[in-house]
Amino acid sequence: MKNDYLDFYGKNKISPVNQDITDIEVHYKRRQKLYRQCGLPTVAFKGAQMLEVGPGGGHNALAPIHWGVEHIDLVEPNLTGVERIRELFSQRGISEYKYSIINEQIENYRSDKKYDIVVAEGFLGYVPNARDICKKLITLTNDGGVIAITCSDDICIFIELMKRLIGLYLTKDIKALDDKVRFLIPIFEKQLAALRGVSRPAKDWIEDNIFNPAFSNGCEYSVGDALDTFDGCDLLGGSPNIFTNYSWYKDIWYDELSDYKEQFNTKRMSFIMAGLNENKLDASESARLVEFFSKIKSLENTYEQEYDETILREIVENLKEHRPEMNVLGNDFCLVYDEIINALDEVLSGERVDMSKYPDFFKAFGRGLQYLAFMKK
Ligand SMILES: C[S@@+](CC[C@H](N)C(=O)[O-])C[C@H]1O[C@@H](n2cnc3c(N)ncnc32)[C@H](O)[C@@H]1O
């Protein structure tokens, strides 16, 4: 099974998922807020058997260890990631009895063990077999245990995809990955610095968002897909938390996941940009917009294959043609959308793109990851 992460990270011997943990208490607070939004208070970790799939350099695992998990298994296929975990845990004096590192893909992990908490964060939207992986995670979980995953779709990555397009264009004549990244750091470092709460270095963000082929490989695993996969489980919560539930607690037959699927189909355009208020559209209007953004993603992917400028023109023409349909997404998003068109026009005119001319686009981010936590019944 093709896995762009492992190819890209392996070939370049990188694990670009470092976190700034200089102030470890702030790191714990970030993780605490995430899990609280997912319906998991920190006491849920005390004494738990935990599995983390794709932990990268292990930064996020520090929090559940701090909260008192009994043991955590870390399934990480990328060797550089594994080395980073070992370094980090040894620096922080984590007892070797607390964790095990399994250097393989989750698809190949065989165990009779069942876990209380399973986490798979940051990659399911970019692999072709997310559904099968999630099914496997369910089998590895105890009844009443929790599986927390991330979703990503063609809507939430649109803004980053347009930044990627520009980043790839600007560096198309540079050969080595390191040199490409170095070229883009002065451009993208400022936008990350302006976003409160960012904990990832600019270098890592650029490697993963601009140059990792996984980001635009045609895969997606949407919240709707996850609600289908986890049919039979209960949804505990999510971040962002987009669902309301007015059902009576005694109505134990109420089909919550079907209700959430309907809500997702009307609210999913809210993922287009961070900071927007909830945007509820008619499901058919939402579906038309989804189709459009999926087409843009597919064109962007085609552009990446050969750097053919006619594809770039086609993207800009499509963005212009569909501009009137963006009004329903609100003025703040429309400002960004217009700047994207202007920036791409500048790319096509052969001028050196100056991102500071597009302040709204520059400081905008999509709601690129949606966390969901399910309880196995
Ligand atoms: C973008 S990184 C996210 C790292 C970390 N979970 C985080 O959120 O910061 C994706 C991670 O998933 C791992 N990964 C990708 N495919 C995997 C698979 N099939 N099984 C296990 N891990 C996988 C990668 O090696 C990488 O460490």
Short mmCIF file of C-alpha atoms and ligand atoms in Angstrom, two decimals:
data_model
loop_
_atom_site.label_atom_id
_atom_site.label_comp_id
_atom_site.label_asym_id
_atom_site.label_seq_id
_atom_site.Cartn_x
_atom_site.Cartn_y
_atom_site.Cartn_z
CA MET A 1 0.00 0.00 0.00
CA LYS A 2 1.51 3.33 -1.08
CA ASN A 3 2.27 5.68 1.77
CA ASP A 4 3.59 9.11 0.74
CA TYR A 5 4.60 10.01 4.29
CA LEU A 6 6.90 7.09 4.66
CA ASP A 7 8.40 7.54 1.18
CA PHE A 8 9.02 11.27 1.70
CA TYR A 9 10.20 11.09 5.32
CA GLY A 10 12.28 7.98 4.64
CA LYS A 11 13.96 9.36 1.50
CA ASN A 12 14.88 12.63 3.21
CA LYS A 13 15.54 11.08 6.65
CA ILE A 14 13.26 13.59 8.37
CA SER A 15 10.43 13.69 10.88
CA PRO A 16 9.18 17.26 10.43
CA VAL A 17 6.70 17.21 13.31
CA ASN A 18 8.65 18.85 16.12
CA GLN A 19 6.81 20.83 18.76
CA ASP A 20 8.08 23.72 20.80
CA ILE A 21 8.06 22.25 24.30
CA THR A 22 10.37 24.82 25.88
CA ASP A 23 7.54 25.54 28.29
CA ILE A 24 6.27 22.01 28.93
CA GLU A 25 3.31 23.27 30.99
CA VAL A 26 2.02 25.17 27.95
CA HIS A 27 2.41 22.02 25.87
CA TYR A 28 0.39 20.03 28.45
CA LYS A 29 -2.29 22.72 28.45
CA ARG A 30 -2.61 22.53 24.67
CA ARG A 31 -2.98 18.76 24.85
CA GLN A 32 -5.38 19.01 27.76
CA LYS A 33 -7.62 21.38 25.82
CA LEU A 34 -7.58 19.10 22.78
CA TYR A 35 -8.55 16.03 24.79
CA ARG A 36 -11.14 17.95 26.79
CA GLN A 37 -12.79 19.03 23.53
CA CYS A 38 -12.70 15.38 22.51
CA GLY A 39 -14.52 14.44 25.71
CA LEU A 40 -11.49 13.05 27.53
CA PRO A 41 -10.51 14.63 30.85
CA THR A 42 -6.93 14.03 31.95
CA VAL A 43 -8.05 11.58 34.67
CA ALA A 44 -9.12 9.22 31.87
CA PHE A 45 -5.43 8.64 31.15
CA LYS A 46 -4.52 7.61 34.69
CA GLY A 47 -3.60 3.92 34.70
CA ALA A 48 -4.68 3.49 31.07
CA GLN A 49 -3.12 1.20 28.50
CA MET A 50 -2.57 3.47 25.52
CA LEU A 51 -1.59 3.07 21.88
CA GLU A 52 -0.37 5.98 19.78
CA VAL A 53 -0.12 5.39 16.05
CA GLY A 54 2.25 7.62 14.07
CA PRO A 55 3.60 9.56 17.07
CA GLY A 56 6.36 11.23 15.00
CA GLY A 57 9.02 12.45 17.45
CA GLY A 58 6.91 11.56 20.52
CA HIS A 59 6.18 15.11 21.72
CA ASN A 60 2.47 14.53 22.11
CA ALA A 61 3.00 11.28 24.05
CA LEU A 62 4.71 13.25 26.82
CA ALA A 63 1.32 14.56 28.00
CA PRO A 64 -0.45 11.22 28.66
CA ILE A 65 2.74 9.93 30.29
CA HIS A 66 2.66 13.01 32.53
CA TRP A 67 -1.02 12.32 33.33
CA GLY A 68 -0.17 8.81 34.48
CA VAL A 69 -0.84 6.25 31.72
CA GLU A 70 0.17 2.77 32.84
CA HIS A 71 1.94 2.09 29.54
CA ILE A 72 2.01 3.54 26.04
CA ASP A 73 2.85 1.62 22.85
CA LEU A 74 4.15 3.85 20.07
CA VAL A 75 3.77 2.43 16.56
CA GLU A 76 6.00 4.57 14.35
CA PRO A 77 7.30 3.25 11.00
CA ASN A 78 9.62 6.18 10.24
CA LEU A 79 13.09 5.44 11.60
CA THR A 80 13.96 9.12 12.06
CA GLY A 81 10.80 9.51 14.14
CA VAL A 82 11.81 6.51 16.27
CA GLU A 83 15.28 7.98 16.87
CA ARG A 84 13.71 11.29 17.90
CA ILE A 85 11.39 9.55 20.37
CA ARG A 86 14.35 7.76 21.96
CA GLU A 87 16.32 11.02 22.26
CA LEU A 88 13.37 12.98 23.63
CA PHE A 89 12.33 10.37 26.18
CA SER A 90 15.87 9.89 27.38
CA GLN A 91 16.35 13.69 27.72
CA ARG A 92 13.16 13.89 29.77
CA GLY A 93 14.02 10.89 31.92
CA ILE A 94 10.99 8.80 30.92
CA SER A 95 11.26 5.32 32.42
CA GLU A 96 11.71 2.59 29.78
CA TYR A 97 8.99 0.58 31.56
CA LYS A 98 6.46 3.25 30.61
CA TYR A 99 6.64 2.81 26.84
CA SER A 100 7.47 0.52 23.93
CA ILE A 101 8.39 1.66 20.43
CA ILE A 102 7.24 -0.53 17.58
CA ASN A 103 9.00 0.42 14.37
CA GLU A 104 6.38 -0.59 11.82
CA GLN A 105 3.25 0.52 10.03
CA ILE A 106 0.05 0.00 11.92
CA GLU A 107 -1.13 -2.25 9.06
CA ASN A 108 1.62 -4.74 10.03
CA TYR A 109 1.25 -4.46 13.81
CA ARG A 110 0.11 -7.75 15.32
CA SER A 111 -0.92 -7.91 18.96
CA ASP A 112 -3.50 -9.58 21.18
CA LYS A 113 -3.33 -6.62 23.50
CA LYS A 114 -6.37 -4.34 23.82
CA TYR A 115 -6.04 -0.68 24.72
CA ASP A 116 -8.13 1.78 26.73
CA ILE A 117 -7.09 4.77 24.63
CA VAL A 118 -5.93 4.72 21.02
CA VAL A 119 -4.74 7.85 19.20
CA ALA A 120 -3.90 8.27 15.50
CA GLU A 121 -3.16 11.90 14.80
CA GLY A 122 -2.15 13.84 11.73
CA PHE A 123 -1.99 11.32 8.90
CA LEU A 124 -5.33 9.58 8.23
CA GLY A 125 -6.49 12.26 5.74
CA TYR A 126 -3.48 11.55 3.54
CA VAL A 127 -3.31 7.76 3.21
CA PRO A 128 -5.43 5.64 0.87
CA ASN A 129 -6.41 3.10 3.54
CA ALA A 130 -7.63 5.32 6.41
CA ARG A 131 -10.87 3.37 6.70
CA ASP A 132 -9.10 0.01 7.06
CA ILE A 133 -6.67 1.47 9.58
CA CYS A 134 -9.56 2.81 11.68
CA LYS A 135 -11.32 -0.57 11.55
CA LYS A 136 -8.13 -2.12 12.86
CA LEU A 137 -7.89 0.49 15.64
CA ILE A 138 -11.41 -0.47 16.74
CA THR A 139 -10.37 -4.13 17.05
CA LEU A 140 -7.38 -3.08 19.17
CA THR A 141 -9.59 -1.17 21.63
CA ASN A 142 -11.27 -2.47 24.80
CA ASP A 143 -15.05 -2.20 25.05
CA GLY A 144 -15.71 1.21 26.53
CA GLY A 145 -12.29 2.39 25.35
CA VAL A 146 -11.68 5.47 23.23
CA ILE A 147 -10.24 5.96 19.76
CA ALA A 148 -9.18 9.51 18.85
CA ILE A 149 -8.40 10.21 15.21
CA THR A 150 -7.95 13.12 12.83
CA CYS A 151 -9.84 13.83 9.62
CA SER A 152 -8.96 16.08 6.73
CA ASP A 153 -10.86 16.87 3.54
CA ASP A 154 -10.66 18.88 0.32
CA ILE A 155 -12.25 21.93 1.98
CA CYS A 156 -10.06 22.41 5.02
CA ILE A 157 -6.79 22.29 3.05
CA PHE A 158 -7.79 24.74 0.29
CA ILE A 159 -5.92 27.77 1.72
CA GLU A 160 -2.77 25.75 2.47
CA LEU A 161 -3.03 24.15 -0.96
CA MET A 162 -2.90 27.58 -2.57
CA LYS A 163 0.12 28.50 -0.42
CA ARG A 164 1.68 25.23 -1.50
CA LEU A 165 1.06 26.02 -5.16
CA ILE A 166 2.88 29.32 -4.78
CA GLY A 167 5.67 27.76 -2.70
CA LEU A 168 6.22 25.04 -5.30
CA TYR A 169 6.20 27.56 -8.13
CA LEU A 170 8.71 29.84 -6.40
CA THR A 171 11.12 26.96 -5.78
CA LYS A 172 10.63 25.01 -8.99
CA ASP A 173 14.17 25.71 -10.24
CA ILE A 174 15.86 24.78 -6.96
CA LYS A 175 17.01 21.16 -6.76
CA ALA A 176 17.70 20.10 -3.15
CA LEU A 177 14.89 19.95 -0.58
CA ASP A 178 17.01 21.75 2.04
CA ASP A 179 17.66 24.65 -0.33
CA LYS A 180 13.98 24.86 -1.29
CA VAL A 181 12.98 24.97 2.37
CA ARG A 182 15.66 27.56 3.18
CA PHE A 183 14.34 29.74 0.35
CA LEU A 184 10.79 29.68 1.71
CA ILE A 185 11.54 30.13 5.43
CA PRO A 186 11.76 33.95 5.28
CA ILE A 187 8.43 33.98 3.45
CA PHE A 188 6.39 31.62 5.61
CA GLU A 189 8.06 32.08 9.00
CA LYS A 190 6.32 35.44 9.50
CA GLN A 191 2.83 34.10 8.91
CA LEU A 192 3.33 31.30 11.44
CA ALA A 193 4.82 33.70 13.98
CA ALA A 194 1.68 35.83 13.67
CA LEU A 195 -0.63 32.92 14.54
CA ARG A 196 -1.08 32.67 18.30
CA GLY A 197 -0.58 29.17 19.66
CA VAL A 198 1.58 27.79 16.81
CA SER A 199 4.07 25.34 18.26
CA ARG A 200 5.67 23.87 15.16
CA PRO A 201 8.87 25.30 13.62
CA ALA A 202 8.51 27.00 10.19
CA LYS A 203 11.00 24.57 8.66
CA ASP A 204 8.83 21.58 9.61
CA TRP A 205 5.64 23.29 8.49
CA ILE A 206 7.17 24.02 5.07
CA GLU A 207 8.57 20.50 4.61
CA ASP A 208 5.20 18.95 5.45
CA ASN A 209 2.76 21.41 3.88
CA ILE A 210 4.65 22.56 0.80
CA PHE A 211 6.87 19.61 -0.14
CA ASN A 212 5.39 16.45 1.32
CA PRO A 213 3.57 14.73 -1.60
CA ALA A 214 1.06 13.33 0.92
CA PHE A 215 -0.53 16.77 1.21
CA SER A 216 -1.90 16.65 -2.30
CA ASN A 217 -2.12 12.98 -3.21
CA GLY A 218 -5.84 12.74 -3.88
CA CYS A 219 -6.64 11.08 -0.55
CA GLU A 220 -9.04 12.49 1.99
CA TYR A 221 -10.72 11.17 5.10
CA SER A 222 -13.54 13.48 5.97
CA VAL A 223 -15.56 13.72 9.17
CA GLY A 224 -18.41 12.14 7.19
CA ASP A 225 -16.15 9.21 6.20
CA ALA A 226 -15.17 8.72 9.84
CA LEU A 227 -18.78 8.78 11.00
CA ASP A 228 -19.43 5.95 8.51
CA THR A 229 -16.39 3.94 9.60
CA PHE A 230 -17.19 4.23 13.31
CA ASP A 231 -20.81 3.23 12.86
CA GLY A 232 -21.57 1.23 16.01
CA CYS A 233 -19.40 3.43 18.23
CA ASP A 234 -20.47 6.54 20.17
CA LEU A 235 -19.01 9.94 19.36
CA LEU A 236 -17.55 11.48 22.51
CA GLY A 237 -16.50 14.82 21.13
CA GLY A 238 -14.22 16.59 18.70
CA SER A 239 -12.05 19.58 17.99
CA PRO A 240 -13.46 21.73 16.51
CA ASN A 241 -16.70 20.58 18.05
CA ILE A 242 -19.32 21.14 15.36
CA PHE A 243 -22.17 18.94 16.57
CA THR A 244 -25.16 19.74 18.71
CA ASN A 245 -27.25 17.01 20.31
CA TYR A 246 -30.66 17.81 21.71
CA SER A 247 -31.73 14.19 22.13
CA TRP A 248 -33.23 13.12 25.48
CA TYR A 249 -30.71 11.04 27.44
CA LYS A 250 -33.36 8.36 28.01
CA ASP A 251 -33.80 8.00 24.26
CA ILE A 252 -31.07 5.39 24.05
CA TRP A 253 -32.25 4.34 20.56
CA TYR A 254 -31.58 7.76 19.07
CA ASP A 255 -29.33 7.48 16.00
CA GLU A 256 -26.76 10.11 16.90
CA LEU A 257 -24.27 9.34 14.14
CA SER A 258 -26.92 9.76 11.40
CA ASP A 259 -27.87 13.08 12.91
CA TYR A 260 -24.21 14.14 13.00
CA LYS A 261 -23.74 13.10 9.36
CA GLU A 262 -26.57 15.42 8.36
CA GLN A 263 -25.10 18.20 10.45
CA PHE A 264 -21.70 17.64 8.88
CA ASN A 265 -23.16 17.94 5.37
CA THR A 266 -24.59 21.35 6.18
CA LYS A 267 -21.72 22.69 8.31
CA ARG A 268 -18.61 21.37 6.59
CA MET A 269 -17.82 24.59 4.74
CA SER A 270 -16.97 26.04 8.18
CA PHE A 271 -13.65 24.19 7.83
CA ILE A 272 -12.56 26.41 4.93
CA MET A 273 -10.90 28.96 7.19
CA ALA A 274 -9.88 29.18 10.84
CA GLY A 275 -11.58 31.94 12.80
CA LEU A 276 -14.84 31.90 10.82
CA ASN A 277 -18.11 31.52 12.63
CA GLU A 278 -20.17 28.44 11.90
CA ASN A 279 -21.37 28.46 8.31
CA LYS A 280 -24.52 26.43 7.80
CA LEU A 281 -25.57 25.90 4.20
CA ASP A 282 -28.20 23.88 2.46
CA ALA A 283 -26.67 20.38 1.98
CA SER A 284 -26.97 20.57 -1.82
CA GLU A 285 -25.26 23.96 -1.97
CA SER A 286 -22.55 22.65 0.32
CA ALA A 287 -22.12 19.60 -1.96
CA ARG A 288 -21.68 21.85 -5.03
CA LEU A 289 -18.94 23.79 -3.26
CA VAL A 290 -17.26 20.58 -2.15
CA GLU A 291 -17.22 19.42 -5.78
CA PHE A 292 -15.59 22.68 -6.83
CA PHE A 293 -12.86 22.57 -4.15
CA SER A 294 -12.18 18.91 -4.94
CA LYS A 295 -11.68 19.88 -8.58
CA ILE A 296 -9.20 22.59 -7.56
CA LYS A 297 -7.31 20.05 -5.46
CA SER A 298 -7.17 17.64 -8.35
CA LEU A 299 -5.93 20.37 -10.74
CA GLU A 300 -3.28 21.38 -8.22
CA ASN A 301 -2.15 17.77 -8.05
CA THR A 302 -1.91 17.65 -11.86
CA TYR A 303 0.14 20.86 -11.83
CA GLU A 304 2.58 19.27 -9.39
CA GLN A 305 3.27 16.39 -11.75
CA GLU A 306 4.72 18.49 -14.58
CA TYR A 307 4.66 22.13 -13.50
CA ASP A 308 2.63 22.86 -16.61
CA GLU A 309 1.57 26.52 -16.63
CA THR A 310 -1.62 25.83 -18.60
CA ILE A 311 -2.88 23.95 -15.53
CA LEU A 312 -2.03 26.92 -13.35
CA ARG A 313 -4.06 29.10 -15.73
CA GLU A 314 -6.93 26.65 -15.56
CA ILE A 315 -6.88 26.87 -11.75
CA VAL A 316 -7.00 30.68 -11.87
CA GLU A 317 -9.79 30.65 -14.49
CA ASN A 318 -11.82 28.27 -12.33
CA LEU A 319 -11.28 30.38 -9.23
CA LYS A 320 -12.45 33.49 -11.12
CA GLU A 321 -15.43 31.80 -12.71
CA HIS A 322 -16.70 30.49 -9.36
CA ARG A 323 -16.02 33.69 -7.42
CA PRO A 324 -19.75 34.63 -7.12
CA GLU A 325 -20.48 31.32 -5.37
CA MET A 326 -18.01 32.24 -2.60
CA ASN A 327 -20.22 35.03 -1.26
CA VAL A 328 -22.07 32.53 0.93
CA LEU A 329 -18.81 31.84 2.75
CA GLY A 330 -18.66 35.40 4.07
CA ASN A 331 -16.67 38.53 3.50
CA ASP A 332 -13.57 37.47 5.44
CA PHE A 333 -13.11 34.38 3.28
CA CYS A 334 -13.89 36.32 0.08
CA LEU A 335 -11.05 38.76 0.86
CA VAL A 336 -8.68 35.81 1.12
CA TYR A 337 -10.09 34.20 -2.03
CA ASP A 338 -9.62 37.43 -4.01
CA GLU A 339 -6.05 37.74 -2.80
CA ILE A 340 -5.35 34.16 -3.84
CA ILE A 341 -6.51 35.02 -7.36
CA ASN A 342 -4.33 38.15 -7.38
CA ALA A 343 -1.30 36.27 -6.07
CA LEU A 344 -1.70 33.55 -8.72
CA ASP A 345 -2.13 36.20 -11.42
CA GLU A 346 1.16 37.67 -10.26
CA VAL A 347 2.76 34.22 -10.46
CA LEU A 348 1.52 33.86 -14.03
CA SER A 349 2.75 37.29 -15.04
CA GLY A 350 6.26 36.04 -14.26
CA GLU A 351 6.83 38.54 -11.47
CA ARG A 352 8.38 37.52 -8.19
CA VAL A 353 5.41 37.01 -5.85
CA ASP A 354 5.55 39.27 -2.83
CA MET A 355 3.31 37.64 -0.21
CA SER A 356 3.27 40.79 1.92
CA LYS A 357 0.98 42.30 -0.75
CA TYR A 358 -1.66 39.73 0.24
CA PRO A 359 -2.03 40.17 4.00
CA ASP A 360 -5.39 38.42 4.33
CA PHE A 361 -4.27 35.34 2.39
CA PHE A 362 -0.92 35.39 4.15
CA LYS A 363 -2.35 35.23 7.66
CA ALA A 364 -5.18 32.83 6.80
CA PHE A 365 -5.18 29.11 7.61
CA GLY A 366 -7.75 26.41 7.00
CA ARG A 367 -9.19 24.33 9.84
CA GLY A 368 -6.85 21.68 8.48
CA LEU A 369 -7.42 18.86 10.97
CA GLN A 370 -10.61 17.79 12.65
CA TYR A 371 -10.25 15.57 15.70
CA LEU A 372 -12.95 13.08 16.61
CA ALA A 373 -13.03 10.73 19.59
CA PHE A 374 -15.23 7.63 19.56
CA MET A 375 -16.10 5.24 22.34
CA LYS A 376 -16.26 1.56 21.47
CA LYS A 377 -19.53 0.13 22.75
C1 LIG B 1 2.26 14.37 10.09
S1 LIG B 1 2.99 13.18 11.10
C2 LIG B 1 2.11 13.45 12.63
C3 LIG B 1 2.93 13.13 13.83
C4 LIG B 1 2.20 13.30 15.18
N1 LIG B 1 1.14 12.33 15.32
C5 LIG B 1 1.64 14.68 15.33
O1 LIG B 1 0.41 14.83 15.24
O2 LIG B 1 2.41 15.63 15.52
C6 LIG B 1 2.34 11.63 10.57
C7 LIG B 1 3.00 10.47 11.27
O3 LIG B 1 2.27 9.28 10.93
C8 LIG B 1 3.19 8.26 10.63
N2 LIG B 1 2.51 7.29 9.74
C9 LIG B 1 2.14 7.46 8.46
N3 LIG B 1 1.55 6.36 8.00
C10 LIG B 1 1.52 5.46 9.03
C11 LIG B 1 1.04 4.14 9.17
N4 LIG B 1 0.47 3.49 8.15
N5 LIG B 1 1.17 3.52 10.37
C12 LIG B 1 1.75 4.18 11.41
N6 LIG B 1 2.22 5.44 11.32
C13 LIG B 1 2.12 6.08 10.14
C14 LIG B 1 4.36 8.99 10.00
O4 LIG B 1 5.56 8.24 10.03
C15 LIG B 1 4.44 10.24 10.87
O5 LIG B 1 5.22 10.05 12.01
#
